[in-house]
Amino acid sequence: MLTILIADDEAPARNRLRDLLGNIAEMHIVAEAKNGKQAIDLAIQTKPDLMLLDIRMPLMDGIEAAQHAQKLEPKPHIIFTTAFDAYAIKAFDLNAIDYLLKPIRLERLQTAIDKAQALKPKQIEALKPLQKIRSHFSIHERGRVILIPVEQVIYLRAELKYITVRTVEREYLIEESLTHLETEFGERFLRLHRNCLVAPLFITGYEKRLNEANEERWVALLKGVSETVAISRRQQHLVRET
């Protein structure tokens, strides 16, 4: 029995997939989602063998959901569904990624299921140009996946090979490049230091403090936490501009 999770923001599309899957033996729908965030939350609970993800959904699109799904264990197989999108279809075809073009036909659905597989890292990388700016970070921790809304992140700090993701509640660790994060989230975070990006909404002010070398340096004061972030000399113009 193959367990399946359906994710599409349109009820008629979910209904059609449910009806089509009812005509295929040994298929069991374990969950239905209206957006990518809900799909990941349900996938964490139900551990489906296969996720049918619409590309364009509110809150979190199918591309981002597929990216987060790679941290689930076991990794679900992924099939995307889409109305005609020439750019997306070209990317799928070039990278051997399975997709179903709406309106979905039974024979095509059966064929796609028969050859469905988990996405490879190179395939996920190839889909990133199709993805909007991520709405969440996914944290793999103690055998579970935690979704952290980007809007709740105070700062992203590079430490060795990890990035510390700081929220009001606690810290999390992810393995990503700070440079890539700055490129992706340039409108949401400021680089105050070579190793730290800070969300301006969480900056309450600036002041001078003595550092470990007993030198006066500017730091950013942060909402919700007692710690501060040092400001590099190169970025001190931000203080003067406030």
XYZ file of N, CA and C in Angstrom:
726
model
N 0.845 -1.193 0.000
C 0.000 0.000 0.000
C 0.879 1.240 0.000
N 0.693 2.104 -1.002
C 1.460 3.346 -1.114
C 0.688 4.463 -0.430
N 1.320 5.130 0.542
C 0.655 6.227 1.241
C 0.989 7.546 0.550
N -0.027 8.396 0.382
C 0.117 9.609 -0.437
C -0.418 10.823 0.302
N 0.294 11.932 0.163
C -0.164 13.228 0.652
C -0.389 14.138 -0.552
N -1.560 14.763 -0.613
C -1.918 15.683 -1.696
C -1.841 17.112 -1.180
N -1.197 17.997 -1.932
C -1.143 19.412 -1.543
C -1.505 20.287 -2.741
N -2.599 21.012 -2.614
C -3.050 21.940 -3.658
C -3.983 22.936 -2.992
N -3.852 24.211 -3.324
C -4.691 25.216 -2.679
C -6.106 25.257 -3.247
N -6.355 24.531 -4.346
C -7.685 24.526 -4.943
C -8.395 23.208 -4.647
N -9.552 23.307 -4.018
C -10.314 22.109 -3.642
C -10.662 21.226 -4.851
N -11.091 21.801 -6.001
C -11.397 20.934 -7.147
C -10.184 20.109 -7.603
N -8.999 20.683 -7.533
C -7.791 19.946 -7.930
C -7.521 18.800 -6.958
N -7.709 19.043 -5.657
C -7.525 17.970 -4.674
C -8.575 16.874 -4.889
N -9.797 17.292 -5.174
C -10.870 16.315 -5.389
C -10.570 15.438 -6.594
N -10.056 16.054 -7.669
C -9.754 15.274 -8.875
C -8.661 14.245 -8.592
N -7.628 14.664 -7.893
C -6.562 13.720 -7.563
C -7.084 12.583 -6.682
N -7.955 12.927 -5.730
C -8.522 11.899 -4.865
C -9.333 10.886 -5.682
N -10.127 11.402 -6.649
C -10.939 10.510 -7.480
C -10.062 9.622 -8.367
N -9.023 10.220 -8.952
C -8.127 9.445 -9.818
C -7.388 8.373 -9.025
N -6.901 8.734 -7.855
C -6.161 7.764 -7.034
C -7.067 6.632 -6.568
N -8.364 6.927 -6.453
C -9.314 5.880 -6.079
C -9.438 4.797 -7.136
N -8.995 5.111 -8.359
C -9.049 4.129 -9.451
C -7.757 3.328 -9.587
N -6.778 3.622 -8.726
C -5.496 2.907 -8.781
C -5.377 2.032 -7.542
N -5.103 0.765 -7.737
C -5.043 -0.178 -6.621
C -3.883 0.142 -5.683
N -4.086 -0.200 -4.428
C -3.056 -0.097 -3.385
C -2.533 1.336 -3.189
N -3.453 2.292 -3.248
C -3.124 3.685 -2.963
C -3.940 4.128 -1.749
N -3.304 4.818 -0.813
C -4.018 5.296 0.365
C -3.620 6.742 0.646
N -4.596 7.657 0.577
C -4.346 9.071 0.857
C -4.349 9.264 2.366
N -3.216 9.702 2.913
C -3.110 9.866 4.367
C -3.378 11.299 4.803
N -3.290 12.262 3.861
C -3.510 13.662 4.238
C -3.711 14.520 2.998
N -4.415 15.637 3.188
C -4.580 16.644 2.140
C -4.248 18.008 2.728
N -3.513 18.814 1.967
C -3.073 20.122 2.443
C -3.446 21.213 1.451
N -3.633 22.439 1.973
C -4.001 23.590 1.142
C -2.804 24.463 0.790
N -1.655 24.215 1.421
C -0.440 24.972 1.124
C 0.781 24.151 1.549
N 1.960 24.636 1.176
C 3.164 23.879 1.455
C 3.468 23.736 2.927
N 3.186 24.775 3.721
C 3.433 24.708 5.170
C 2.600 23.603 5.796
N 1.329 23.571 5.442
C 0.450 22.526 5.967
C 0.902 21.156 5.484
N 1.382 21.085 4.243
C 1.854 19.811 3.694
C 3.024 19.264 4.506
N 3.982 20.123 4.856
C 5.125 19.657 5.637
C 4.697 19.260 7.041
N 3.837 20.066 7.666
C 3.343 19.708 9.004
C 2.671 18.340 8.993
N 1.852 18.090 7.967
C 1.158 16.802 7.871
C 2.105 15.671 7.510
N 3.112 15.977 6.687
C 4.091 14.946 6.312
C 4.910 14.509 7.514
N 5.224 15.448 8.402
C 5.951 15.101 9.629
C 5.138 14.112 10.451
N 3.815 14.310 10.468
C 2.936 13.435 11.262
C 2.698 12.087 10.596
N 2.461 12.112 9.270
C 1.979 10.906 8.586
C 3.055 10.114 7.851
N 4.219 10.737 7.599
C 5.332 10.084 6.881
C 4.871 9.397 5.584
N 4.340 10.156 4.631
C 3.850 9.541 3.393
C 4.981 9.007 2.526
N 4.663 8.013 1.704
C 5.639 7.508 0.729
C 5.809 8.500 -0.417
N 4.714 9.198 -0.749
C 4.698 10.074 -1.918
C 3.965 11.370 -1.595
N 4.531 12.501 -2.062
C 3.860 13.796 -1.929
C 3.559 14.334 -3.324
N 2.297 14.676 -3.571
C 1.882 15.325 -4.812
C 1.741 16.812 -4.495
N 2.677 17.621 -5.002
C 2.766 19.026 -4.616
C 2.454 19.955 -5.780
N 1.446 20.802 -5.605
C 1.207 21.865 -6.580
C 2.352 22.865 -6.468
N 2.801 23.414 -7.592
C 3.929 24.345 -7.550
C 3.528 25.657 -6.893
N 2.420 26.250 -7.326
C 2.023 27.565 -6.846
C 0.962 27.450 -5.765
N 1.361 27.690 -4.515
C 0.435 27.674 -3.387
C 0.754 28.853 -2.473
N -0.228 29.345 -1.721
C 0.034 30.457 -0.796
C 0.832 29.995 0.423
N 1.385 30.957 1.148
C 2.144 30.752 2.384
C 3.478 30.055 2.137
N 3.436 28.899 1.491
C 4.657 28.191 1.093
C 4.367 27.432 -0.188
N 5.169 27.659 -1.242
C 4.897 26.989 -2.518
C 5.444 25.563 -2.522
N 5.130 24.840 -3.592
C 5.528 23.439 -3.680
C 7.021 23.240 -3.769
N 7.732 24.190 -4.377
C 9.185 24.071 -4.489
C 9.829 24.137 -3.110
N 9.395 25.106 -2.304
C 9.950 25.197 -0.944
C 9.563 23.984 -0.114
N 8.322 23.529 -0.250
C 7.883 22.348 0.502
C 8.737 21.129 0.158
N 9.050 20.976 -1.128
C 9.893 19.845 -1.552
C 11.281 19.946 -0.935
N 11.778 21.176 -0.841
C 13.097 21.386 -0.244
C 13.096 20.967 1.226
N 12.077 21.387 1.974
C 11.990 21.001 3.383
C 11.769 19.490 3.527
N 11.039 18.901 2.591
C 10.734 17.465 2.662
C 11.982 16.600 2.576
N 13.077 17.166 2.037
C 14.314 16.391 1.927
C 14.917 16.070 3.295
N 14.459 16.768 4.335
C 14.980 16.519 5.681
C 14.149 15.489 6.444
N 13.046 15.050 5.846
C 12.221 14.033 6.491
C 12.863 12.668 6.337
N 12.628 11.815 7.309
C 13.113 10.436 7.233
C 11.957 9.484 7.471
N 11.717 8.557 6.530
C 12.377 8.454 5.221
C 11.917 9.584 4.288
N 12.756 9.901 3.313
C 12.417 10.958 2.362
C 11.252 10.501 1.479
N 10.210 11.311 1.375
C 9.095 10.927 0.495
C 9.473 11.125 -0.971
N 8.855 10.347 -1.837
C 8.966 10.590 -3.271
C 8.155 11.855 -3.571
N 8.579 12.574 -4.611
C 7.934 13.853 -4.941
C 7.472 13.858 -6.396
N 6.218 14.257 -6.604
C 5.697 14.549 -7.944
C 5.040 15.928 -7.859
N 5.414 16.826 -8.773
C 4.814 18.153 -8.798
C 3.598 18.147 -9.720
N 2.630 18.988 -9.397
C 1.489 19.195 -10.287
C 1.461 20.677 -10.644
N 1.054 20.988 -11.855
C 1.060 22.384 -12.274
C 0.133 22.625 -13.456
N -0.452 23.814 -13.498
C -1.070 24.283 -14.728
C 0.098 24.637 -15.643
N -0.138 24.860 -16.899
C 0.976 25.047 -17.833
C 1.881 26.202 -17.395
N 3.137 25.889 -17.191
C 4.156 26.847 -16.781
C 5.415 26.474 -17.548
N 5.631 27.136 -18.682
C 6.703 26.751 -19.601
C 8.071 26.743 -18.920
N 8.328 27.734 -18.069
C 9.624 27.833 -17.401
C 9.833 26.660 -16.449
N 8.775 26.338 -15.663
C 8.872 25.222 -14.726
C 9.012 23.901 -15.469
N 8.222 23.711 -16.510
C 8.257 22.452 -17.250
C 9.628 22.224 -17.876
N 10.239 23.293 -18.392
C 11.586 23.164 -18.953
C 12.570 22.717 -17.880
N 12.455 23.295 -16.685
C 13.350 22.920 -15.585
C 13.131 21.465 -15.176
N 11.877 21.036 -15.139
C 11.574 19.657 -14.783
C 12.163 18.697 -15.817
N 11.926 19.000 -17.083
C 12.407 18.134 -18.152
C 13.933 18.043 -18.176
N 14.591 19.170 -18.015
C 16.060 19.185 -18.052
C 16.676 18.407 -16.904
N 15.971 18.354 -15.786
C 16.546 17.725 -14.595
C 15.844 16.430 -14.194
N 15.086 15.856 -15.121
C 14.425 14.556 -14.925
C 13.580 14.540 -13.651
N 12.827 15.616 -13.443
C 11.959 15.719 -12.273
C 10.526 15.480 -12.720
N 9.833 14.606 -11.996
C 8.501 14.217 -12.452
C 7.454 15.280 -12.121
N 6.569 15.503 -13.075
C 5.494 16.470 -12.885
C 4.254 15.998 -13.628
N 3.119 16.517 -13.190
C 1.842 16.230 -13.840
C 1.231 17.551 -14.277
N 0.866 17.617 -15.548
C 0.284 18.830 -16.103
C -1.238 18.769 -15.958
N -1.820 19.817 -15.374
C -3.268 19.865 -15.209
C -3.947 20.193 -16.536
N -5.136 19.648 -16.834
C -5.865 18.667 -16.025
C -5.184 17.293 -16.067
N -5.071 16.666 -14.940
C -4.319 15.413 -14.810
C -5.144 14.247 -15.330
N -4.483 13.385 -16.102
C -5.130 12.188 -16.662
C -4.714 10.951 -15.874
N -5.610 9.982 -15.798
C -5.364 8.774 -15.016
C -4.109 8.040 -15.484
N -3.961 7.873 -16.800
C -2.821 7.111 -17.315
C -1.499 7.793 -16.967
N -1.478 9.117 -17.083
C -0.254 9.870 -16.775
C 0.054 9.808 -15.277
N -0.982 9.855 -14.447
C -0.791 9.754 -13.003
C -0.210 8.392 -12.638
N -0.753 7.338 -13.235
C -0.257 5.992 -12.962
C 1.209 5.861 -13.354
N 1.559 6.395 -14.533
C 2.949 6.326 -15.008
C 3.884 7.083 -14.069
N 3.459 8.263 -13.638
C 4.294 9.075 -12.750
C 4.510 8.375 -11.413
N 3.468 7.774 -10.869
C 3.586 7.072 -9.589
C 4.535 5.888 -9.710
N 4.436 5.172 -10.837
C 5.283 3.988 -11.038
C 6.772 4.310 -11.021
N 7.141 5.519 -11.455
C 8.566 5.856 -11.516
C 8.961 6.961 -10.532
N 8.059 7.293 -9.607
C 8.340 8.371 -8.650
C 9.530 8.029 -7.768
N 10.286 9.063 -7.401
C 11.445 8.872 -6.533
C 11.680 10.134 -5.703
N 12.492 9.985 -4.679
C 12.883 11.151 -3.887
C 13.792 12.031 -4.735
N 13.723 13.331 -4.519
C 14.560 14.246 -5.285
C 16.009 14.176 -4.818
N 16.908 14.345 -5.771
C 18.335 14.372 -5.458
C 18.751 15.821 -5.181
N 19.845 16.010 -4.415
C 20.290 17.375 -4.103
C 20.457 18.265 -5.334
N 20.982 17.717 -6.429
C 21.170 18.523 -7.640
C 19.834 18.941 -8.242
N 18.826 18.084 -8.098
C 17.504 18.434 -8.624
C 16.872 19.557 -7.802
N 17.026 19.485 -6.497
C 16.511 20.547 -5.625
C 17.194 21.863 -5.955
N 18.508 21.815 -6.155
C 19.270 23.022 -6.481
C 18.781 23.625 -7.795
N 18.465 22.753 -8.760
C 18.009 23.225 -10.071
C 16.647 23.903 -9.994
N 15.846 23.562 -8.985
C 14.504 24.133 -8.865
C 14.486 25.465 -8.115
N 15.567 25.822 -7.457
C 15.574 27.037 -6.644
C 15.215 28.305 -7.413
N 15.608 28.436 -8.705
C 15.189 29.644 -9.438
C 13.671 29.772 -9.577
N 12.952 28.654 -9.458
C 11.487 28.686 -9.550
C 10.848 29.086 -8.229
N 11.627 29.013 -7.163
C 11.100 29.215 -5.826
C 11.065 30.689 -5.461
N 9.999 31.100 -4.812
C 9.951 32.439 -4.242
C 10.878 32.454 -3.031
N 11.068 33.633 -2.429
C 11.869 33.687 -1.215
C 11.226 32.781 -0.168
N 12.041 31.971 0.476
C 11.517 31.033 1.467
C 10.731 31.747 2.566
N 9.691 31.100 3.011
C 8.905 31.637 4.121
C 9.345 31.029 5.445
N 10.045 29.887 5.382
C 10.455 29.172 6.585
C 11.871 28.604 6.436
N 12.536 28.443 7.564
C 13.741 27.622 7.638
C 13.324 26.276 8.211
N 13.905 25.193 7.706
C 13.614 23.877 8.277
C 14.834 23.398 9.054
N 14.599 23.009 10.285
C 15.661 22.576 11.185
C 15.519 21.085 11.438
N 16.585 20.333 11.152
C 16.570 18.905 11.441
C 17.213 18.717 12.810
N 16.423 18.279 13.773
C 16.894 18.226 15.163
C 16.340 17.000 15.872
N 17.244 16.157 16.361
C 16.858 14.974 17.141
C 15.804 14.122 16.429
N 16.029 13.890 15.163
C 15.152 13.022 14.405
C 13.838 13.638 13.977
N 13.685 14.943 14.152
C 12.444 15.594 13.722
C 12.778 16.851 12.924
N 11.797 17.344 12.185
C 11.964 18.558 11.381
C 11.094 19.660 11.987
N 11.715 20.821 12.245
C 11.012 21.965 12.820
C 11.005 23.081 11.786
N 9.849 23.682 11.536
C 9.735 24.816 10.616
C 9.731 26.118 11.407
N 10.656 27.024 11.058
C 10.771 28.314 11.726
C 10.418 29.418 10.734
N 9.334 30.190 10.972
C 9.010 31.293 10.060
C 10.154 32.301 9.982
N 10.513 32.694 8.775
C 11.615 33.646 8.585
C 11.331 34.941 9.334
N 10.070 35.349 9.410
C 9.709 36.608 10.064
C 9.988 36.591 11.566
N 10.197 35.406 12.145
C 10.488 35.306 13.573
C 11.986 35.292 13.874
N 12.808 35.318 12.829
C 14.262 35.221 13.024
C 14.854 36.593 13.311
N 15.592 36.700 14.427
C 16.242 37.950 14.819
C 17.537 38.129 14.047
N 18.356 37.076 14.029
C 19.608 37.164 13.273
C 20.054 35.796 12.783
N 20.960 35.821 11.822
C 21.615 34.627 11.271
C 23.116 34.851 11.449
N 23.759 33.993 12.244
C 25.175 34.193 12.548
C 25.986 32.974 12.129
N 27.044 33.215 11.357
C 27.921 32.131 10.906
C 28.896 31.766 12.016
N 28.954 30.479 12.337
C 29.880 29.969 13.341
C 30.396 28.615 12.858
N 31.689 28.586 12.497
C 32.299 27.398 11.897
C 31.492 27.026 10.654
N 31.031 25.781 10.548
C 30.312 25.389 9.325
C 28.797 25.523 9.463
N 28.352 26.057 10.596
C 26.919 26.186 10.839
C 26.474 27.645 10.849
N 25.161 27.844 10.690
C 24.533 29.142 10.870
C 23.614 29.025 12.082
N 23.789 29.947 13.042
C 22.873 30.008 14.175
C 21.665 30.847 13.771
N 20.489 30.267 13.892
C 19.226 30.953 13.614
C 18.629 31.331 14.969
N 18.556 32.625 15.256
C 18.111 33.075 16.575
C 16.698 33.628 16.525
N 15.832 33.085 17.358
C 14.502 33.640 17.561
C 14.409 34.118 19.007
N 13.290 34.701 19.379
C 13.131 35.144 20.763
C 13.218 33.955 21.711
N 12.672 32.816 21.298
C 12.600 31.649 22.179
C 13.944 30.943 22.356
N 14.696 30.756 21.237
C 15.908 29.936 21.333
C 16.732 30.030 20.073
N 17.841 29.266 20.054
C 18.717 29.187 18.887
C 18.543 27.834 18.205
N 18.742 27.835 16.874
C 18.738 26.610 16.080
C 19.978 26.634 15.197
N 20.363 25.482 14.682
C 21.520 25.401 13.789
C 21.101 24.856 12.429
N 21.608 25.491 11.368
C 21.400 24.990 10.014
C 22.746 24.987 9.292
N 22.859 24.176 8.258
C 24.074 24.130 7.444
C 23.799 24.837 6.129
N 24.058 26.130 6.080
C 23.890 26.912 4.859
C 24.986 27.969 4.797
N 25.107 28.602 3.657
C 26.098 29.657 3.473
C 25.491 31.012 3.820
N 26.191 31.804 4.645
C 25.692 33.127 4.994
C 25.605 34.021 3.758
N 26.551 33.855 2.844
C 26.522 34.631 1.600
C 25.277 34.317 0.785
N 24.936 33.024 0.683
C 23.735 32.637 -0.049
C 22.476 33.155 0.651
N 22.485 33.117 1.975
C 21.329 33.619 2.726
C 21.170 35.129 2.521
N 22.279 35.850 2.469
C 22.209 37.286 2.230
C 21.654 37.581 0.841
N 22.050 36.769 -0.141
C 21.525 36.946 -1.501
C 20.020 36.682 -1.546
N 19.589 35.634 -0.859
C 18.174 35.259 -0.872
C 17.310 36.227 -0.070
N 17.822 36.665 1.095
C 17.000 37.465 2.009
C 17.523 38.892 2.167
N 18.162 39.417 1.128
C 18.784 40.735 1.207
C 17.861 41.855 1.623
N 16.556 41.723 1.311
C 15.611 42.780 1.668
C 15.092 42.633 3.095
N 15.359 41.501 3.723
C 14.828 41.241 5.063
C 15.892 41.360 6.154
N 17.163 41.156 5.796
C 18.238 41.183 6.788
C 19.334 42.163 6.379
N 19.962 42.785 7.386
C 21.118 43.648 7.179
C 22.386 42.932 7.615
N 23.476 43.109 6.866
C 24.753 42.562 7.321
C 25.395 43.610 8.230
N 25.418 43.336 9.526
C 26.055 44.241 10.482
C 27.512 43.876 10.723
N 27.837 42.628 10.430
C 29.195 42.123 10.653
C 29.443 41.060 9.601
N 30.708 40.769 9.355
C 31.003 39.787 8.296
C 30.383 38.421 8.587
N 30.100 38.143 9.864
C 29.543 36.836 10.191
C 28.088 36.893 10.656
N 27.400 38.040 10.465
C 26.048 38.144 11.029
C 25.107 39.010 10.193
N 23.918 38.457 9.927
C 22.819 39.181 9.290
C 21.730 39.389 10.339
N 21.198 40.612 10.423
C 20.214 40.939 11.449
C 18.954 41.506 10.798
N 17.792 41.115 11.319
C 16.517 41.645 10.831
C 16.311 43.044 11.412
N 16.205 44.082 10.574
C 16.044 45.455 11.071
C 14.866 45.622 12.024
N 13.805 44.850 11.827
C 12.625 44.974 12.683
C 12.930 44.649 14.140
N 14.025 43.911 14.377
C 14.382 43.530 15.745
C 15.465 44.427 16.340
N 15.928 45.422 15.585
C 16.947 46.338 16.109
C 16.242 47.487 16.832
N 16.542 47.641 18.121
C 15.901 48.709 18.909
C 16.797 49.934 19.059
N 18.065 49.811 18.729
C 18.972 50.948 18.838
C 20.423 50.507 18.762
N 21.321 51.479 18.880
C 22.761 51.206 18.833
C 23.436 51.910 20.012
N 24.504 51.321 20.527
C 25.286 52.004 21.548
C 26.722 51.485 21.537
N 27.605 52.275 22.128
C 29.000 51.866 22.202
C 29.240 51.072 23.487
N 29.986 49.962 23.337
C 30.333 49.128 24.486
C 31.780 48.663 24.344
N 32.374 48.274 25.464
C 33.733 47.749 25.426
C 33.696 46.296 24.986
N 34.572 45.941 24.033
C 34.654 44.544 23.608
C 35.662 43.793 24.469
N 35.967 42.535 24.092
C 36.874 41.705 24.885
C 38.286 42.281 24.949
N 38.652 43.093 23.959
C 39.983 43.722 23.948
C 39.962 45.089 24.640
N 38.848 45.355 25.346
C 38.686 46.622 26.072
C 38.695 47.833 25.133
N 38.142 47.616 23.919
C 38.024 48.690 22.931
C 36.552 49.048 22.770
N 36.299 50.344 22.562
C 34.919 50.769 22.349
C 34.459 50.429 20.937
N 33.344 49.711 20.834
C 32.787 49.342 19.540
C 31.266 49.490 19.573
N 30.708 49.836 18.420
C 29.251 49.921 18.313
C 28.644 48.521 18.296
N 27.500 48.391 18.973
C 26.725 47.148 18.929
C 25.268 47.491 18.662
N 24.543 46.531 18.124
C 23.100 46.693 17.910
C 22.350 46.061 19.071
N 21.384 46.798 19.613
C 20.520 46.279 20.668
C 19.319 45.605 20.010
N 18.915 44.459 20.555
C 17.911 43.636 19.894
C 16.659 43.451 20.736
N 15.531 43.466 20.070
C 14.232 43.278 20.726
C 14.057 41.815 21.143
N 13.682 41.595 22.380
C 13.319 40.254 22.828
C 14.446 39.421 23.392
N 15.704 39.859 23.210
C 16.848 39.115 23.742
C 17.832 40.096 24.382
N 18.607 39.608 25.349
C 19.547 40.482 26.051
C 20.864 40.634 25.306
N 21.193 39.693 24.440
C 22.464 39.758 23.712
C 22.465 40.887 22.680
N 23.653 41.244 22.232
C 23.821 42.282 21.220
C 24.599 41.712 20.036
N 24.640 42.468 18.942
C 25.426 42.075 17.772
C 26.435 43.178 17.488
N 27.695 42.781 17.391
C 28.753 43.748 17.095
C 28.598 44.265 15.667
N 28.942 45.553 15.487
C 28.871 46.170 14.162
C 30.297 46.399 13.668
N 30.610 45.874 12.509
C 31.956 46.034 11.968
C 32.194 47.488 11.568
N 33.455 47.877 11.475
C 33.780 49.250 11.084
C 33.173 49.585 9.716
N 33.185 48.603 8.828
C 32.665 48.831 7.482
C 31.186 49.169 7.494
N 30.467 48.675 8.500
C 29.018 48.880 8.547
C 28.601 49.978 9.510
N 29.546 50.721 10.073
C 29.184 51.743 11.061
C 28.420 52.916 10.449
N 28.430 53.037 9.138
C 27.629 54.080 8.489
C 26.137 53.880 8.788
N 25.740 52.624 9.091
C 24.338 52.362 9.425
C 23.936 53.075 10.706
N 24.890 53.179 11.648
C 24.619 53.876 12.898
C 24.435 55.360 12.642
N 25.301 55.929 11.812
C 25.232 57.367 11.508
C 23.956 57.723 10.748
N 23.416 56.737 9.996
C 22.233 57.013 9.189
C 20.941 56.969 9.993
N 21.022 56.462 11.238
C 19.809 56.340 12.064
C 19.548 57.636 12.835
